[in-house]
Short mmCIF file of C-alpha atoms and ligand atoms in Angstrom, two decimals:
data_model
loop_
_atom_site.label_atom_id
_atom_site.label_comp_id
_atom_site.label_asym_id
_atom_site.label_seq_id
_atom_site.Cartn_x
_atom_site.Cartn_y
_atom_site.Cartn_z
CA MET O 109 -69.18 95.03 82.02
CA GLY O 110 -72.47 96.02 80.49
CA ALA O 111 -74.70 98.84 81.60
CA PHE O 112 -76.73 98.10 84.66
CA SER O 113 -80.45 98.30 83.93
CA PHE O 114 -82.42 96.70 86.82
CA ILE O 115 -85.14 98.82 88.28
CA CYS O 116 -86.86 97.64 91.33
CA PRO O 117 -90.56 97.10 90.46
CA ILE O 118 -91.61 97.92 93.99
CA CYS O 119 -89.65 101.05 95.00
CA GLY O 120 -88.10 102.18 91.68
CA ASN O 121 -84.57 101.79 93.03
CA SER O 122 -81.94 101.44 90.36
CA ASP O 123 -78.73 102.05 92.41
CA GLU O 124 -76.40 99.20 91.69
CA ASN O 125 -74.94 99.33 95.26
CA THR O 126 -78.26 98.43 96.91
CA ILE O 127 -79.24 95.71 94.35
CA GLY O 128 -78.18 92.16 94.99
CA LYS O 129 -78.17 89.07 92.90
CA ARG O 130 -79.48 85.71 94.02
CA ASN O 131 -79.69 82.52 91.84
CA GLY O 132 -79.09 84.72 88.85
CA LYS O 133 -81.99 87.04 89.66
CA TYR O 134 -81.78 90.59 90.82
CA TYR O 135 -83.41 91.78 93.93
CA CYS O 136 -83.63 95.10 95.76
CA ARG O 137 -82.11 95.50 99.24
CA LYS O 138 -83.65 98.98 99.69
CA CYS O 139 -87.20 97.76 100.22
CA ILE O 140 -86.64 94.14 101.16
CA SER O 141 -88.07 94.68 104.65
CA PHE O 142 -91.44 95.75 103.00
CA ARG O 143 -92.89 92.44 101.98
CA GLY O 144 -96.35 91.22 102.81
CA GLN O 145 -99.87 90.91 101.74
CA GLU O 146 -101.29 93.64 99.48
CA ALA O 147 -104.76 94.90 99.80
CA ALA O 148 -107.41 93.26 97.44
CA SER O 149 -109.18 95.80 95.19
CA THR O 150 -112.89 96.27 95.89
CA GLU O 151 -115.81 97.65 93.87
CA GLU O 152 -116.59 101.31 93.81
CA GLN O 153 -119.95 101.68 95.47
CA GLU O 154 -121.75 104.90 96.55
CA LYS O 155 -122.27 105.01 100.29
CA ASP O 156 -124.19 106.84 103.00
CA VAL O 157 -121.83 108.98 105.08
CA VAL O 158 -122.70 110.48 108.40
CA TRP O 159 -120.33 112.95 109.75
CA ASN O 160 -120.42 113.62 113.51
CA LEU O 161 -118.31 116.48 114.79
CA ASN O 162 -119.30 117.71 118.24
CA TYR O 163 -117.83 121.19 117.72
CA GLU O 164 -118.01 123.80 114.91
CA LEU O 165 -115.19 124.56 112.53
CA THR O 166 -113.80 128.11 112.56
CA GLU O 167 -114.57 130.26 109.67
CA GLU O 168 -111.09 129.74 108.17
CA GLN O 169 -111.29 125.96 108.69
CA ALA O 170 -114.65 125.92 106.95
CA ARG O 171 -113.20 127.91 103.99
CA LEU O 172 -110.21 125.59 103.66
CA SER O 173 -112.48 122.54 103.86
CA GLU O 174 -114.28 123.80 100.77
CA ASP O 175 -110.99 124.63 99.00
CA LEU O 176 -109.82 121.13 99.56
CA LEU O 177 -113.02 119.65 98.33
CA SER O 178 -112.99 121.83 95.20
CA ASN O 179 -109.30 121.03 94.49
CA TYR O 180 -110.04 117.30 94.79
CA GLN O 181 -113.08 117.58 92.43
CA LYS O 182 -110.78 119.34 89.93
CA ARG O 183 -108.23 116.61 90.41
CA ILE O 184 -105.61 119.00 91.86
CA ASN O 185 -103.25 117.94 94.72
CA SER O 186 -103.16 120.12 97.78
CA LEU O 187 -100.48 121.08 100.35
CA VAL O 188 -101.94 122.58 103.59
CA TYR O 189 -99.44 124.54 105.46
CA ALA O 190 -100.75 124.83 108.95
CA VAL O 191 -99.20 125.99 112.24
CA CYS O 192 -99.33 123.29 114.86
CA GLY O 193 -102.56 122.92 116.65
CA SER O 194 -104.55 124.90 114.08
CA GLY O 195 -106.85 121.99 113.46
CA LYS O 196 -105.69 120.67 110.10
CA THR O 197 -107.20 117.22 110.53
CA GLU O 198 -110.63 118.76 110.79
CA ILE O 199 -110.37 120.54 107.47
CA THR O 200 -109.97 117.23 105.67
CA LEU O 201 -113.24 115.79 106.97
CA ARG O 202 -115.36 117.47 104.23
CA VAL O 203 -113.40 116.09 101.33
CA ILE O 204 -113.03 112.63 103.01
CA ALA O 205 -116.92 112.54 103.51
CA TYR O 206 -117.39 113.48 99.84
CA ALA O 207 -114.98 110.89 98.53
CA LEU O 208 -116.43 108.16 100.82
CA SER O 209 -120.04 108.98 99.63
CA LYS O 210 -118.82 108.32 96.09
CA GLY O 211 -117.41 105.03 97.03
CA LYS O 212 -113.81 106.15 96.48
CA LYS O 213 -110.87 104.56 98.14
CA VAL O 214 -109.72 106.92 100.90
CA GLY O 215 -106.61 106.70 103.04
CA PHE O 216 -105.04 108.75 105.86
CA THR O 217 -101.46 108.13 106.47
CA VAL O 218 -98.71 109.50 108.95
CA PRO O 219 -95.16 108.29 109.70
CA ARG O 220 -95.72 107.47 113.31
CA ARG O 221 -97.66 104.66 114.79
CA ASP O 222 -98.98 106.37 117.95
CA VAL O 223 -100.36 109.21 115.89
CA ILE O 224 -102.15 106.99 113.46
CA ILE O 225 -103.73 104.98 116.36
CA GLU O 226 -105.10 108.21 117.86
CA LEU O 227 -106.36 109.57 114.49
CA CYS O 228 -108.02 106.31 113.73
CA ASP O 229 -109.97 106.52 117.01
CA ARG O 230 -111.16 109.96 116.10
CA PHE O 231 -112.23 108.96 112.53
CA ARG O 232 -114.14 106.00 113.96
CA ASN O 233 -116.05 108.40 116.12
CA ILE O 234 -116.52 110.99 113.35
CA PHE O 235 -117.56 108.63 110.56
CA SER O 236 -119.51 106.28 112.86
CA LYS O 237 -121.46 104.74 109.92
CA ASN O 238 -118.44 103.79 107.93
CA THR O 239 -115.71 101.19 108.43
CA VAL O 240 -112.29 102.41 109.33
CA ALA O 241 -109.28 100.08 109.10
CA LEU O 242 -106.17 100.59 111.21
CA VAL O 243 -102.93 99.34 109.67
CA TYR O 244 -99.43 99.44 111.16
CA GLY O 245 -96.49 97.05 111.53
CA GLY O 246 -97.87 94.11 113.53
CA ASN O 247 -101.50 95.10 112.93
CA SER O 248 -102.35 94.31 109.30
CA LYS O 249 -105.03 91.52 109.34
CA ILE O 250 -107.71 93.79 108.00
CA LEU O 251 -106.38 95.87 105.04
CA THR O 252 -109.58 97.19 103.45
CA ALA O 253 -112.38 99.43 104.75
CA ASP O 254 -114.16 102.58 103.65
CA LEU O 255 -111.41 104.59 105.22
CA ILE O 256 -107.89 103.18 105.70
CA CYS O 257 -105.63 104.68 108.43
CA CYS O 258 -102.08 103.39 108.06
CA THR O 259 -98.49 104.36 108.74
CA THR O 260 -96.34 105.37 105.81
CA HIS O 261 -94.48 102.20 106.12
CA GLN O 262 -97.59 100.19 105.32
CA LEU O 263 -98.37 102.03 102.03
CA TYR O 264 -96.38 99.30 100.16
CA ARG O 265 -99.64 97.21 100.64
CA TYR O 266 -101.66 99.61 98.42
CA PRO O 267 -100.13 100.00 95.01
CA ARG O 268 -102.15 102.36 92.78
CA TYR O 269 -104.94 102.10 95.27
CA PHE O 270 -106.14 105.43 96.75
CA ASP O 271 -108.49 107.78 94.96
CA LEU O 272 -107.79 110.20 97.80
CA LEU O 273 -104.73 109.89 100.03
CA ILE O 274 -104.11 112.33 102.81
CA ILE O 275 -100.67 112.47 104.50
CA ASP O 276 -99.89 114.36 107.61
CA GLU O 277 -96.44 115.15 109.21
CA ILE O 278 -94.59 114.96 105.86
CA ASP O 279 -91.67 116.59 107.64
CA ALA O 280 -91.53 114.06 110.43
CA PHE O 281 -89.12 111.27 110.81
CA PRO O 282 -88.99 108.70 109.27
CA PHE O 283 -90.83 109.90 106.22
CA GLN O 284 -88.78 112.96 105.43
CA ASP O 285 -85.80 112.14 103.21
CA ASN O 286 -86.68 108.49 103.10
CA GLU O 287 -86.84 107.69 99.46
CA VAL O 288 -88.41 104.40 99.77
CA LEU O 289 -91.32 105.68 101.89
CA ASN O 290 -91.72 108.60 99.41
CA THR O 291 -91.85 106.15 96.50
CA PHE O 292 -94.44 104.05 98.31
CA PHE O 293 -96.51 107.18 98.87
CA ARG O 294 -96.47 108.19 95.22
CA ARG O 295 -97.09 104.63 94.08
CA SER O 296 -100.13 104.20 96.22
CA VAL O 297 -101.94 107.32 94.88
CA LYS O 298 -104.26 106.43 92.01
CA GLY O 299 -106.24 109.67 92.12
CA ASN O 300 -105.11 112.72 94.17
CA TYR O 301 -103.40 113.52 97.41
CA ILE O 302 -103.42 116.15 100.14
CA MET O 303 -100.30 116.84 102.22
CA LEU O 304 -100.50 118.49 105.62
CA SER O 305 -97.46 120.08 107.30
CA ALA O 306 -96.52 122.49 110.04
CA THR O 307 -93.03 123.21 108.67
CA PRO O 308 -92.63 122.56 104.93
CA SER O 309 -89.33 123.94 103.58
CA ARG O 310 -89.25 126.61 100.92
CA ASN O 311 -87.79 124.17 98.42
CA PHE O 312 -90.50 121.66 99.11
CA ILE O 313 -93.31 124.28 98.57
CA ASP O 314 -91.69 125.46 95.35
CA ALA O 315 -91.30 121.90 93.96
CA PHE O 316 -94.86 121.11 94.88
CA LYS O 317 -96.24 124.15 93.09
CA LYS O 318 -94.13 123.35 90.08
CA GLU O 319 -95.96 120.02 89.79
CA GLY O 320 -99.22 121.87 89.60
CA GLY O 321 -100.31 121.51 93.21
CA HIS O 322 -102.19 124.23 95.19
CA VAL O 323 -100.72 125.45 98.48
CA LEU O 324 -103.30 126.51 101.23
CA GLU O 325 -102.43 128.12 104.52
CA LEU O 326 -104.23 127.74 107.79
CA PHE O 327 -103.32 130.18 110.63
CA SER O 328 -106.29 131.88 112.04
CA ARG O 329 -106.80 129.91 115.19
CA PHE O 330 -103.76 131.67 116.60
CA HIS O 331 -104.85 135.04 115.38
CA ARG O 332 -101.61 135.43 113.54
CA TYR O 333 -99.73 135.68 116.82
CA PRO O 334 -96.71 133.54 117.43
CA LEU O 335 -97.15 130.61 119.82
CA PRO O 336 -95.40 130.91 123.18
CA VAL O 337 -92.15 129.02 123.30
CA PRO O 338 -92.13 126.92 126.47
CA GLU O 339 -89.73 127.77 129.21
CA VAL O 340 -87.95 124.79 130.57
CA PHE O 341 -86.96 124.34 134.15
CA VAL O 342 -84.80 121.29 134.98
CA LEU O 343 -85.40 120.34 138.52
CA PRO O 344 -85.61 117.20 140.59
CA LYS O 345 -89.25 115.90 141.09
CA ILE O 346 -89.60 117.15 144.67
CA ILE O 347 -88.41 120.70 143.67
CA GLN O 348 -90.84 120.69 140.69
CA LYS O 349 -93.70 120.53 143.23
CA ILE O 350 -92.33 123.61 145.03
CA LYS O 351 -91.79 125.52 141.83
CA CYS O 352 -95.31 124.59 140.79
CA TYR O 353 -96.63 126.02 144.02
CA ARG O 354 -94.67 129.20 143.55
CA LEU O 355 -95.81 129.74 139.94
CA ILE O 356 -99.51 129.19 140.87
CA LYS O 357 -99.18 131.72 143.76
CA GLU O 358 -97.56 134.22 141.48
CA TYR O 359 -100.15 133.68 138.64
CA LEU O 360 -103.06 133.96 140.93
CA LYS O 361 -101.76 137.22 142.34
CA ASN O 362 -101.83 138.52 138.76
CA GLY O 363 -105.37 137.39 138.24
CA LYS O 364 -104.48 134.59 135.86
CA PHE O 365 -106.02 131.09 135.49
CA ILE O 366 -103.83 127.94 135.38
CA PHE O 367 -103.72 124.52 133.87
CA VAL O 368 -101.18 122.20 135.37
CA PHE O 369 -100.76 119.05 133.12
CA THR O 370 -99.69 115.86 134.82
CA PRO O 371 -98.72 112.64 133.15
CA THR O 372 -100.97 110.16 134.95
CA ILE O 373 -104.11 109.98 137.12
CA LYS O 374 -102.11 109.07 140.20
CA ILE O 375 -99.69 111.97 139.82
CA CYS O 376 -102.66 114.26 139.10
CA GLU O 377 -104.34 113.40 142.32
CA GLU O 378 -101.11 113.47 144.42
CA LEU O 379 -100.10 116.87 143.10
CA PHE O 380 -103.62 118.21 143.79
CA ASP O 381 -103.51 116.85 147.30
CA SER O 382 -100.25 118.58 148.09
CA LEU O 383 -101.21 121.89 146.46
CA ASN O 384 -104.67 122.09 147.73
CA PHE O 385 -103.31 122.03 151.28
CA PHE O 386 -101.65 125.41 150.60
CA ILE O 387 -103.71 127.01 147.86
CA ARG O 388 -107.45 126.77 147.92
CA GLY O 389 -109.68 127.37 144.90
CA GLY O 390 -108.37 124.68 142.71
CA ASN O 391 -109.69 121.29 141.44
CA TYR O 392 -108.57 118.40 139.36
CA VAL O 393 -109.80 116.31 136.35
CA HIS O 394 -108.90 113.16 134.62
CA SER O 395 -110.72 110.52 132.66
CA LYS O 396 -112.03 108.74 135.71
CA ARG O 397 -113.07 111.80 137.58
CA LYS O 398 -116.81 112.08 138.32
CA ASN O 399 -118.58 115.37 137.37
CA ARG O 400 -115.59 116.13 134.99
CA GLU O 401 -117.80 118.20 132.67
CA ARG O 402 -119.14 120.33 135.50
CA ILE O 403 -115.59 120.93 136.83
CA ILE O 404 -114.39 122.00 133.41
CA LYS O 405 -117.43 124.30 133.08
CA ASP O 406 -116.77 125.88 136.46
CA PHE O 407 -113.15 126.48 135.40
CA LYS O 408 -114.35 128.13 132.11
CA ASP O 409 -116.83 130.18 134.31
CA LYS O 410 -113.87 131.17 136.47
CA LYS O 411 -115.25 129.57 139.64
CA ILE O 412 -112.19 127.50 139.85
CA LYS O 413 -108.78 129.22 139.67
CA TYR O 414 -106.40 126.43 138.85
CA LEU O 415 -106.97 122.95 137.48
CA ILE O 416 -104.69 119.99 137.75
CA THR O 417 -105.32 117.74 134.76
CA THR O 418 -104.11 114.75 132.71
CA ALA O 419 -104.06 114.76 128.98
CA VAL O 420 -107.85 114.86 128.79
CA LEU O 421 -107.69 118.62 128.42
CA GLU O 422 -105.01 118.56 125.81
CA ARG O 423 -107.46 119.63 123.14
CA GLY O 424 -110.34 121.95 122.96
CA VAL O 425 -110.54 124.13 126.13
CA THR O 426 -109.80 127.73 125.55
CA ILE O 427 -109.97 130.42 128.23
CA LYS O 428 -108.74 133.98 128.55
CA GLY O 429 -105.58 134.66 130.60
CA LEU O 430 -104.56 131.04 130.75
CA GLN O 431 -101.14 129.99 131.86
CA VAL O 432 -99.90 126.46 131.48
CA ILE O 433 -97.54 124.31 133.57
CA VAL O 434 -96.46 120.85 132.52
CA PHE O 435 -95.40 118.79 135.43
CA GLN O 436 -92.85 116.07 134.73
CA ALA O 437 -92.73 117.07 131.15
CA ASN O 438 -90.09 114.38 130.39
CA HIS O 439 -92.53 111.62 131.29
CA ASN O 440 -92.74 109.10 128.45
CA ILE O 441 -96.44 109.67 128.04
CA TYR O 442 -95.70 113.02 126.33
CA SER O 443 -94.69 113.13 122.69
CA SER O 444 -93.47 116.39 121.04
CA ASP O 445 -96.93 116.64 119.35
CA SER O 446 -98.81 116.39 122.61
CA LEU O 447 -96.49 118.91 124.19
CA ILE O 448 -97.13 121.25 121.23
CA GLN O 449 -100.92 120.69 121.62
CA ILE O 450 -100.56 121.58 125.32
CA ALA O 451 -98.56 124.76 124.56
CA GLY O 452 -101.26 125.68 122.14
CA ARG O 453 -103.67 125.97 124.93
CA VAL O 454 -102.10 129.37 125.74
CA GLY O 455 -102.61 132.63 123.99
CA ARG O 456 -105.65 131.65 122.02
CA LYS O 457 -107.61 134.71 122.90
CA LYS O 458 -107.28 137.76 120.62
CA GLU O 459 -107.46 140.15 123.60
CA GLU O 460 -104.68 138.35 125.38
CA PRO O 461 -102.29 136.61 123.00
CA GLU O 462 -99.48 136.25 125.58
CA GLY O 463 -99.32 133.60 128.14
CA LYS O 464 -96.74 131.48 129.60
CA VAL O 465 -95.98 127.85 129.05
CA ILE O 466 -93.65 126.28 131.59
CA PHE O 467 -92.16 122.77 131.34
CA LEU O 468 -91.01 121.36 134.67
CA THR O 469 -88.73 118.37 134.04
CA ASN O 470 -86.04 116.20 135.56
CA GLU O 471 -84.07 116.34 132.33
CA ASN O 472 -84.28 117.66 128.77
CA ASN O 473 -85.29 114.93 126.34
CA VAL O 474 -85.79 114.57 122.59
CA GLU O 475 -89.53 115.33 122.73
CA ILE O 476 -89.10 118.46 124.74
CA GLU O 477 -86.43 119.73 122.38
CA LYS O 478 -88.42 118.80 119.23
CA CYS O 479 -91.45 120.57 120.61
CA ILE O 480 -89.49 123.75 121.19
CA ARG O 481 -87.75 123.51 117.71
CA THR O 482 -91.10 123.03 116.07
CA ILE O 483 -92.76 126.03 117.73
CA GLU O 484 -89.79 128.23 117.03
CA GLY O 485 -89.83 127.03 113.33
CA ALA O 486 -93.58 127.72 113.10
CA ASN O 487 -93.14 131.22 114.63
CA LYS O 488 -90.37 131.96 112.09
CA ASN O 489 -92.50 130.85 109.25
CA LEU O 490 -95.33 133.00 110.45
CA GLN O 491 -92.90 136.04 110.47
CA ASN O 492 -91.69 135.22 106.99
CA LEU O 493 -95.13 134.82 105.71
CA PHE O 494 -96.18 138.26 106.82
CA LYS O 495 -92.99 139.64 105.45
CA THR O 496 -93.83 138.30 102.04
CA HIS O 497 -97.51 139.41 102.28
CA THR O 498 -97.00 142.93 103.31
ZN1 LIG Y 691 -86.93 98.14 95.94
#
């Protein structure tokens, strides 16, 4: 038997065990599920880019934004090592805007579909004068645009395509340890790439540096304090209400302010109705609530002591002495990422880094466990970092 020398032209696989033969021709079984239309190439054309961001970057975000831009201009790949919730998407806006203005092909990719859908929405608001395509399995009619948001599975449609490709959640399933997806990623980069990660392994960072990449670290939004690890109480739904009531009473006694996250508008209103009967001074907000902005402002001004909310407050609101309760944390509306975002509401003030995050749930599930593992991992990384820096 002669030496086996077939290499899959799509994913680079050359493992005999995953290569089949049909009608005398070899084919690759590893990437056979990735077949479909590829994106047509388009002309490079300079464009006007307007960049709308309705809040300011922190000093550290602004500095990293410039670093990413300068790396890109020098054709250096970057790895951003950022604790969860530190605003790593925001720091890529500057370099994206630059590349778009030069008519470069720009992509943003993540392993998970729900994450790319949400990101795409944000990019459409931020780069309102540009076209943004959203590509995932079952949604692939439009493949080209100024900015392409796609799942890592869809990268096979873009061979040697992107002048700038940004990938987030490199440590998330299913990207991590998936050779085919990794090959697609490398194959689709024509120019340079930026990787974003909350928990890159030491080996990964070392390998990345060896290839000439620059590692950047983003921490400041948490003032270098560890994130609170959520405490989980497994309780029947009805008891969760009572626990919630007791926690709020206790926090109020200590002069704290409280967010209670609820999964749906209905549950939000119901919970408020039952709590309001016993504890005055609260309010509730959700996407359909009138005067929402005013209520949130009143909460920030401490005229309201506790606020029952849906995920509308997942991002952005920071207040001193805040405690967070997540009601029905096992509800399928919560991903580990949204739970991490919610936990990140707490302890964001320098003067008061501690704060509690309580998950009330009927049962422990994968998302809750992953959220806790990620936060513990990030805290450990933070510790190691300061060990090596001091
Ligand atoms: Zn293949």
